[in-house]
Tab-separated table of C-alpha atoms in Angstrom:
chain	number	residue	atom	x	y	z
S	1	MET	CA	-45.611	55.453	-32.161
S	2	LYS	CA	-47.530	52.475	-30.708
S	3	GLN	CA	-44.165	50.672	-30.601
S	4	LEU	CA	-42.735	53.359	-28.598
S	5	LEU	CA	-45.589	53.294	-25.988
S	6	VAL	CA	-45.233	49.630	-25.460
S	7	SER	CA	-43.381	49.202	-22.322
S	8	SER	CA	-40.225	47.483	-22.046
S	9	SER	CA	-41.623	44.949	-19.752
S	10	GLN	CA	-44.081	43.903	-22.454
S	11	THR	CA	-41.396	43.487	-25.209
S	12	ARG	CA	-39.034	41.647	-22.905
S	13	ARG	CA	-39.718	37.996	-23.585
S	14	PRO	CA	-39.414	35.541	-20.792
S	15	GLY	CA	-36.019	33.823	-21.159
S	16	LYS	CA	-35.287	30.192	-20.297
S	17	ARG	CA	-34.089	29.626	-16.906
S	18	ARG	CA	-30.603	27.953	-17.051
S	19	VAL	CA	-30.590	24.672	-15.133
S	20	PRO	CA	-27.339	24.426	-12.981
S	21	ALA	CA	-25.132	21.705	-14.159
S	22	SER	CA	-25.010	18.811	-12.080
S	23	VAL	CA	-22.036	18.797	-9.689
S	24	SER	CA	-19.486	15.934	-10.836
S	25	LEU	CA	-16.945	15.336	-8.264
S	26	ARG	CA	-13.753	14.242	-9.966
S	27	VAL	CA	-11.120	12.467	-7.902
S	28	GLY	CA	-7.688	12.368	-9.428
S	29	PRO	CA	-4.502	10.763	-8.298
S	30	LEU	CA	-3.778	13.773	-5.922
S	31	GLY	CA	-6.941	12.957	-4.219
S	32	PHE	CA	-5.638	9.365	-3.336
S	33	LEU	CA	-2.385	10.740	-2.231
S	34	LEU	CA	-3.920	13.404	0.207
S	35	THR	CA	-6.370	11.156	1.606
S	36	GLY	CA	-3.694	8.402	2.240
S	37	PHE	CA	-1.582	10.789	4.096
S	38	THR	CA	-4.612	11.765	6.131
S	39	TRP	CA	-5.288	7.914	7.019
S	40	LEU	CA	-1.699	7.703	8.010
S	41	GLY	CA	-1.672	10.735	10.258
S	42	ALA	CA	-5.030	9.524	12.071
S	43	SER	CA	-3.518	6.026	12.488
S	44	PHE	CA	-0.351	7.444	13.766
S	45	LEU	CA	-2.200	9.524	16.434
S	46	LEU	CA	-4.070	6.480	17.372
S	47	GLY	CA	-0.973	4.467	17.693
S	48	ILE	CA	0.552	7.041	19.968
S	49	ALA	CA	-2.575	6.959	22.239
S	50	LEU	CA	-2.250	3.279	22.405
S	51	ILE	CA	1.501	3.399	23.511
S	52	ILE	CA	0.857	6.227	26.005
S	53	GLY	CA	-2.272	4.034	27.420
S	54	LEU	CA	-0.065	1.110	27.645
S	55	ILE	CA	2.722	3.029	29.533
S	56	HIS	CA	0.524	4.617	32.148
S	57	GLY	CA	-1.200	1.439	32.851
S	58	THR	CA	-4.655	2.394	31.411
S	59	PRO	CA	-4.583	0.286	28.049
S	60	LEU	CA	-7.387	1.393	25.614
S	61	PRO	CA	-9.943	-1.007	24.145
S	62	VAL	CA	-8.466	-3.977	22.371
S	63	TRP	CA	-10.305	-3.179	19.157
S	64	LEU	CA	-8.398	0.047	18.708
S	65	LYS	CA	-5.283	-1.879	17.738
S	66	PRO	CA	-6.707	-3.588	14.411
S	67	MET	CA	-8.138	-0.088	13.730
S	68	HIS	CA	-4.627	1.400	13.974
S	69	VAL	CA	-3.027	-1.252	11.969
S	70	HIS	CA	-5.577	-1.477	9.066
S	71	GLY	CA	-6.089	2.240	9.066
S	72	ALA	CA	-2.526	2.725	8.473
S	73	LEU	CA	-1.977	-0.203	5.877
S	74	VAL	CA	-5.247	-0.070	3.917
S	75	GLY	CA	-6.451	3.497	3.991
S	76	GLY	CA	-2.746	4.794	4.085
S	77	ILE	CA	-0.250	2.751	2.539
S	78	LEU	CA	-2.358	0.896	0.026
S	79	GLN	CA	-4.293	4.201	-0.966
S	80	LEU	CA	-0.923	6.056	-1.418
S	81	ALA	CA	0.166	3.126	-3.733
S	82	ILE	CA	-3.067	3.232	-5.913
S	83	GLY	CA	-2.547	7.041	-6.164
S	84	GLY	CA	0.891	6.506	-7.419
S	85	LEU	CA	-0.215	3.949	-9.830
S	86	ALA	CA	-2.948	6.128	-11.258
S	87	LEU	CA	-0.531	8.921	-11.739
S	88	SER	CA	1.941	6.701	-13.577
S	89	LEU	CA	-1.098	5.479	-15.660
S	90	ASP	CA	-2.159	8.884	-16.696
S	91	ARG	CA	1.412	9.926	-17.541
S	92	SER	CA	2.098	6.950	-19.616
S	93	SER	CA	-1.218	7.408	-21.535
S	94	GLY	CA	-0.479	10.988	-22.187
S	95	ALA	CA	-4.169	11.953	-21.884
S	96	SER	CA	-5.511	14.414	-19.373
S	97	THR	CA	-6.044	13.083	-15.715
S	98	GLN	CA	-8.746	10.544	-15.286
S	99	SER	CA	-11.410	10.770	-12.668
S	100	ARG	CA	-11.691	7.587	-10.589
S	101	SER	CA	-14.226	8.632	-8.220
S	102	SER	CA	-16.002	5.285	-7.896
S	103	LEU	CA	-12.541	3.719	-6.913
S	104	PHE	CA	-12.007	6.481	-4.535
S	105	PHE	CA	-15.158	6.040	-2.761
S	106	ALA	CA	-15.091	2.248	-2.663
S	107	LEU	CA	-11.712	2.234	-1.284
S	108	ASN	CA	-12.398	4.673	1.537
S	109	GLY	CA	-15.980	3.349	2.171
S	110	ALA	CA	-14.793	-0.140	2.476
S	111	THR	CA	-11.854	1.014	4.887
S	112	ALA	CA	-14.266	2.890	7.119
S	113	ALA	CA	-16.584	-0.149	7.135
S	114	LEU	CA	-13.714	-2.528	7.975
S	115	LEU	CA	-12.657	-0.251	10.893
S	116	PHE	CA	-16.274	0.249	12.080
S	117	SER	CA	-16.572	-3.740	12.012
S	118	PHE	CA	-13.718	-3.874	14.698
S	119	TRP	CA	-15.698	-1.708	16.972
S	120	LEU	CA	-18.818	-3.774	16.380
S	121	LYS	CA	-16.812	-7.033	16.703
S	122	ASN	CA	-18.633	-8.128	13.469
S	123	MET	CA	-16.546	-10.215	11.388
S	124	THR	CA	-19.431	-10.392	8.555
S	125	VAL	CA	-19.039	-6.694	7.994
S	126	ALA	CA	-15.351	-7.049	7.917
S	127	GLY	CA	-15.644	-9.778	5.322
S	128	LEU	CA	-17.899	-7.618	3.306
S	129	ALA	CA	-15.622	-4.798	3.483
S	130	GLY	CA	-12.775	-6.967	2.426
S	131	LEU	CA	-14.792	-8.025	-0.785
S	132	VAL	CA	-15.190	-4.543	-1.654
S	133	LEU	CA	-11.574	-3.739	-1.199
S	134	ALA	CA	-10.805	-6.765	-3.203
S	135	GLY	CA	-13.003	-5.773	-6.135
S	136	ALA	CA	-11.409	-2.196	-6.170
S	137	VAL	CA	-7.987	-3.674	-6.394
S	138	LEU	CA	-9.408	-6.164	-9.015
S	139	SER	CA	-10.698	-3.323	-11.228
S	140	LEU	CA	-7.155	-1.879	-11.603
S	141	THR	CA	-5.562	-5.302	-12.256
S	142	LYS	CA	-5.633	-5.404	-15.996
S	143	PRO	CA	-4.327	-1.828	-16.752
S	144	ALA	CA	-1.694	-2.235	-13.974
S	145	TRP	CA	-0.656	-5.638	-15.399
S	146	ILE	CA	-0.099	-4.108	-18.767
S	147	HIS	CA	1.505	-1.028	-17.427
S	148	PHE	CA	3.960	-2.846	-15.504
S	149	GLY	CA	5.121	-4.780	-18.594
S	150	LYS	CA	5.517	-1.560	-20.707
S	151	ALA	CA	6.674	1.092	-18.258
S	152	PHE	CA	9.948	-0.653	-17.271
S	153	PRO	CA	12.699	-1.930	-19.476
S	154	PRO	CA	13.080	-5.709	-19.363
S	155	SER	CA	16.610	-5.536	-18.108
S	156	THR	CA	15.627	-4.049	-14.729
S	157	ASP	CA	12.992	-7.001	-13.907
S	158	ALA	CA	10.990	-4.200	-12.209
S	159	GLY	CA	7.864	-5.012	-14.098
S	160	TRP	CA	7.801	-8.555	-13.039
S	161	MET	CA	8.552	-7.737	-9.371
S	162	TYR	CA	5.661	-5.159	-9.333
S	163	ARG	CA	3.334	-7.819	-10.855
S	164	ILE	CA	4.415	-10.265	-8.270
S	165	ALA	CA	3.615	-7.772	-5.463
S	166	TRP	CA	0.296	-7.179	-7.090
S	167	ALA	CA	-0.577	-10.918	-7.155
S	168	ALA	CA	0.568	-10.981	-3.294
S	169	LEU	CA	-1.602	-8.248	-2.391
S	170	LEU	CA	-4.793	-10.001	-3.990
S	171	ALA	CA	-3.872	-13.225	-2.371
S	172	GLY	CA	-3.495	-11.412	1.059
S	173	LEU	CA	-6.840	-9.705	0.592
S	174	ALA	CA	-8.291	-13.165	-0.252
S	175	ALA	CA	-6.752	-14.737	2.973
S	176	GLY	CA	-8.281	-11.879	4.990
S	177	VAL	CA	-11.771	-12.366	3.679
S	178	GLY	CA	-11.497	-16.016	4.244
S	179	MET	CA	-10.434	-15.329	7.875
S	180	ALA	CA	-13.532	-12.928	8.291
S	181	PHE	CA	-16.058	-15.345	6.929
S	182	ARG	CA	-14.586	-18.097	9.003
S	183	LEU	CA	-13.675	-20.419	6.112
S	184	THR	CA	-10.213	-21.092	7.595
S	185	ASP	CA	-11.285	-22.069	11.202
S	186	GLY	CA	-9.082	-25.211	11.247
S	187	TYR	CA	-5.996	-23.160	10.023
S	188	TYR	CA	-6.683	-19.710	11.441
S	189	ALA	CA	-2.886	-19.193	12.551
S	190	HIS	CA	-1.488	-20.308	9.231
S	191	ALA	CA	-4.100	-18.074	7.439
S	192	ARG	CA	-3.489	-14.964	9.772
S	193	LEU	CA	0.437	-15.407	9.160
S	194	ALA	CA	-0.296	-15.670	5.315
S	195	HIS	CA	-2.727	-12.699	5.374
S	196	ILE	CA	0.015	-10.453	7.236
S	197	HIS	CA	2.995	-11.623	5.259
S	198	LEU	CA	1.466	-11.721	1.707
S	199	ILE	CA	0.439	-7.916	2.243
S	200	VAL	CA	3.426	-6.583	4.232
S	201	LEU	CA	6.193	-8.531	2.869
S	202	GLY	CA	5.009	-9.881	-0.452
S	203	CYS	CA	3.553	-6.894	-1.695
S	204	PHE	CA	4.612	-3.622	0.152
S	205	THR	CA	8.281	-4.660	0.970
S	206	VAL	CA	8.963	-6.034	-2.471
S	207	ALA	CA	7.200	-2.844	-4.145
S	208	SER	CA	9.159	-0.738	-1.919
S	209	VAL	CA	12.631	-2.147	-2.479
S	210	VAL	CA	11.917	-1.985	-6.217
S	211	THR	CA	10.672	1.650	-6.058
S	212	LEU	CA	13.848	2.500	-3.906
S	213	HIS	CA	16.169	1.192	-6.698
S	214	LEU	CA	14.250	3.117	-9.532
S	215	LEU	CA	13.802	6.372	-7.514
S	216	VAL	CA	17.194	6.886	-5.900
S	217	PRO	CA	19.309	7.023	-9.047
S	218	VAL	CA	16.928	9.405	-10.690
S	219	LEU	CA	16.878	11.669	-7.631
S	220	LEU	CA	20.662	11.621	-7.355
S	221	ARG	CA	21.100	12.093	-11.237
S	222	LYS	CA	23.489	9.249	-10.999
S	223	PRO	CA	23.078	6.038	-13.132
S	224	SER	CA	22.628	2.785	-11.281
S	225	THR	CA	25.207	0.133	-11.946
S	226	GLU	CA	23.451	-2.998	-10.641
S	227	GLY	CA	25.508	-6.158	-10.687
S	228	LEU	CA	24.345	-9.649	-10.714
S	229	MET	CA	24.627	-9.798	-7.001
S	230	VAL	CA	22.084	-6.919	-6.697
S	231	ARG	CA	19.943	-8.605	-9.129
S	232	TYR	CA	19.990	-11.788	-7.141
S	233	ALA	CA	19.317	-10.096	-3.956
S	234	LEU	CA	16.107	-8.273	-5.582
S	235	TRP	CA	14.804	-11.702	-6.730
S	236	SER	CA	15.720	-13.241	-3.542
S	237	LEU	CA	12.765	-11.295	-1.854
S	238	PRO	CA	9.763	-12.796	-3.860
S	239	ALA	CA	11.680	-16.178	-3.966
S	240	GLY	CA	12.329	-16.437	-0.319
S	241	PHE	CA	8.939	-15.002	0.617
S	242	SER	CA	7.329	-17.918	-1.441
S	243	ILE	CA	9.548	-20.344	0.561
S	244	LEU	CA	8.582	-18.695	3.934
S	245	LEU	CA	4.917	-19.077	3.279
S	246	GLY	CA	5.402	-22.844	2.613
S	247	ALA	CA	7.195	-22.857	5.902
S	248	PHE	CA	4.352	-21.249	7.820
S	249	LEU	CA	2.049	-23.661	6.260
S	250	MET	CA	4.341	-26.751	7.491
S	251	SER	CA	5.078	-25.019	10.792
S	252	ALA	CA	8.578	-25.562	9.920
S	253	LEU	CA	10.265	-23.163	12.363
S	254	TRP	CA	13.929	-23.827	11.107
S	255	VAL	CA	13.011	-23.328	7.740
S	256	GLU	CA	11.518	-19.977	8.637
S	257	ILE	CA	14.679	-18.888	10.406
S	258	VAL	CA	16.958	-19.853	7.420
S	259	VAL	CA	14.685	-18.135	4.931
S	260	GLY	CA	14.344	-15.219	7.223
S	261	CYS	CA	18.120	-14.835	7.333
S	262	VAL	CA	18.210	-14.762	3.421
S	263	LEU	CA	15.560	-12.315	3.291
S	264	VAL	CA	17.352	-9.997	5.775
S	265	ALA	CA	20.698	-10.508	3.911
S	266	GLY	CA	19.140	-9.452	0.586
S	267	ILE	CA	17.317	-6.520	2.048
S	268	ALA	CA	20.751	-5.471	3.548
S	269	LEU	CA	22.483	-5.934	0.298
S	270	CYS	CA	19.884	-3.773	-1.576
S	271	ALA	CA	20.319	-0.959	1.038
S	272	ALA	CA	24.017	-1.229	0.836
S	273	HIS	CA	23.880	-0.790	-2.875
S	274	LEU	CA	21.599	2.213	-2.652
S	275	ILE	CA	24.241	3.748	-0.143
S	276	ARG	CA	26.914	3.238	-2.269
S	277	THR	CA	25.099	4.913	-5.202
S	278	TRP	CA	24.378	7.837	-2.903
S	279	LEU	CA	28.016	8.034	-1.870
S	280	ARG	CA	29.164	7.954	-5.576
S	281	ALA	CA	26.959	10.939	-6.201
S	282	GLY	CA	28.777	12.953	-3.669
S	283	SER	CA	26.493	12.334	-0.632
S	284	PRO	CA	23.915	15.189	-1.461
S	285	GLY	CA	21.629	16.067	1.412
S	286	THR	CA	18.291	16.212	-0.391
S	287	ALA	CA	15.064	15.648	1.560
S	288	ALA	CA	13.823	13.086	-0.845
S	289	THR	CA	16.873	10.874	-0.835
S	290	ASP	CA	17.388	11.251	3.027
S	291	HIS	CA	13.794	10.117	3.633
S	292	LEU	CA	14.147	7.036	1.034
S	293	LEU	CA	17.465	6.028	2.675
S	294	ILE	CA	16.054	6.319	6.174
S	295	GLY	CA	13.271	4.054	4.993
S	296	ALA	CA	15.616	1.485	3.674
S	297	PHE	CA	17.170	1.504	7.197
S	298	PHE	CA	13.965	0.985	9.070
S	299	LEU	CA	12.985	-1.742	6.552
S	300	GLY	CA	16.068	-3.604	7.326
S	301	LEU	CA	15.584	-3.104	11.091
S	302	ALA	CA	11.786	-4.219	10.993
S	303	SER	CA	12.910	-7.456	9.045
S	304	ALA	CA	15.782	-8.250	11.501
S	305	ALA	CA	13.288	-7.841	14.356
S	306	GLY	CA	10.938	-10.320	12.679
S	307	LEU	CA	13.779	-12.722	12.369
S	308	ALA	CA	14.377	-12.351	15.886
S	309	MET	CA	10.862	-12.836	16.859
S	310	GLY	CA	11.163	-16.342	15.129
S	311	ALA	CA	14.373	-17.166	16.680
S	312	ASN	CA	12.761	-16.357	20.237
S	313	TYR	CA	10.676	-19.533	19.944
S	314	LEU	CA	13.501	-21.854	19.300
S	315	THR	CA	13.771	-22.672	23.077
S	316	THR	CA	10.865	-23.815	25.311
S	317	PRO	CA	9.976	-21.605	27.040
S	318	PRO	CA	10.914	-18.551	24.841
S	319	LEU	CA	13.801	-16.423	25.764
S	320	LEU	CA	11.889	-13.301	25.709
């Protein structure tokens, strides 16, 4: 009877409170890709604003131009490339998607600090941000180097091409850090050319052309029939780029023009091979292949424009 008289509140033992689990922010390849597209969109809008201001005779502050360029290249294209690499690494390992939150925050924090340094006009902050960016890329170097050797058959040479592009990216970041810390004051113009062309031409262009040759036949479901000429054209990109860097250091304008012609011819030959593959597949009108082929066209157009800029200085004063 006493047990019945005991109230339920007395019989109920105080339970242990559950401690809420710590919130862990997992960032996978999709996070890199979405953030990269966001950086690209913001940089695109900034570029439009710069053009509108220039047309209407009210140019915006000068520091917005490097913010536009570095936001698109570092925050956008580099982050998209790292996201694609992370996705490829996860798929090749067969394991679940790995979280790379530290790499994600280091990359985006360094990009934001780099853009902020242009507003402050403080190259020390830019150099420190460049060091963090270089460290983020270096942290992926070993797995990326091994993956490039295993993921692609040796007959395609794609693995070595990606490795060359990765090495050019690291060298371009090192040149940028040296410029920011004023380690290249006597050779600033040479270092600037090396910094730009190592990243844009040596890394992004080489990697983009190789990726096009790997993706387009898969999307078209048509095997690629690469001949020796196309293979030579692909290898002409890193080889010609190396000679071009030497020409920059020696200020040999005629060598730059000749090597530029070789690079434009190599890109044109690779683009022609992609178009021929597209025609053999019946000219399918898919969104993916259309974007890739249009991208190849603009790549050739930009390379020809760079060659024209060099040829412009053959006369004194320049033609344009």
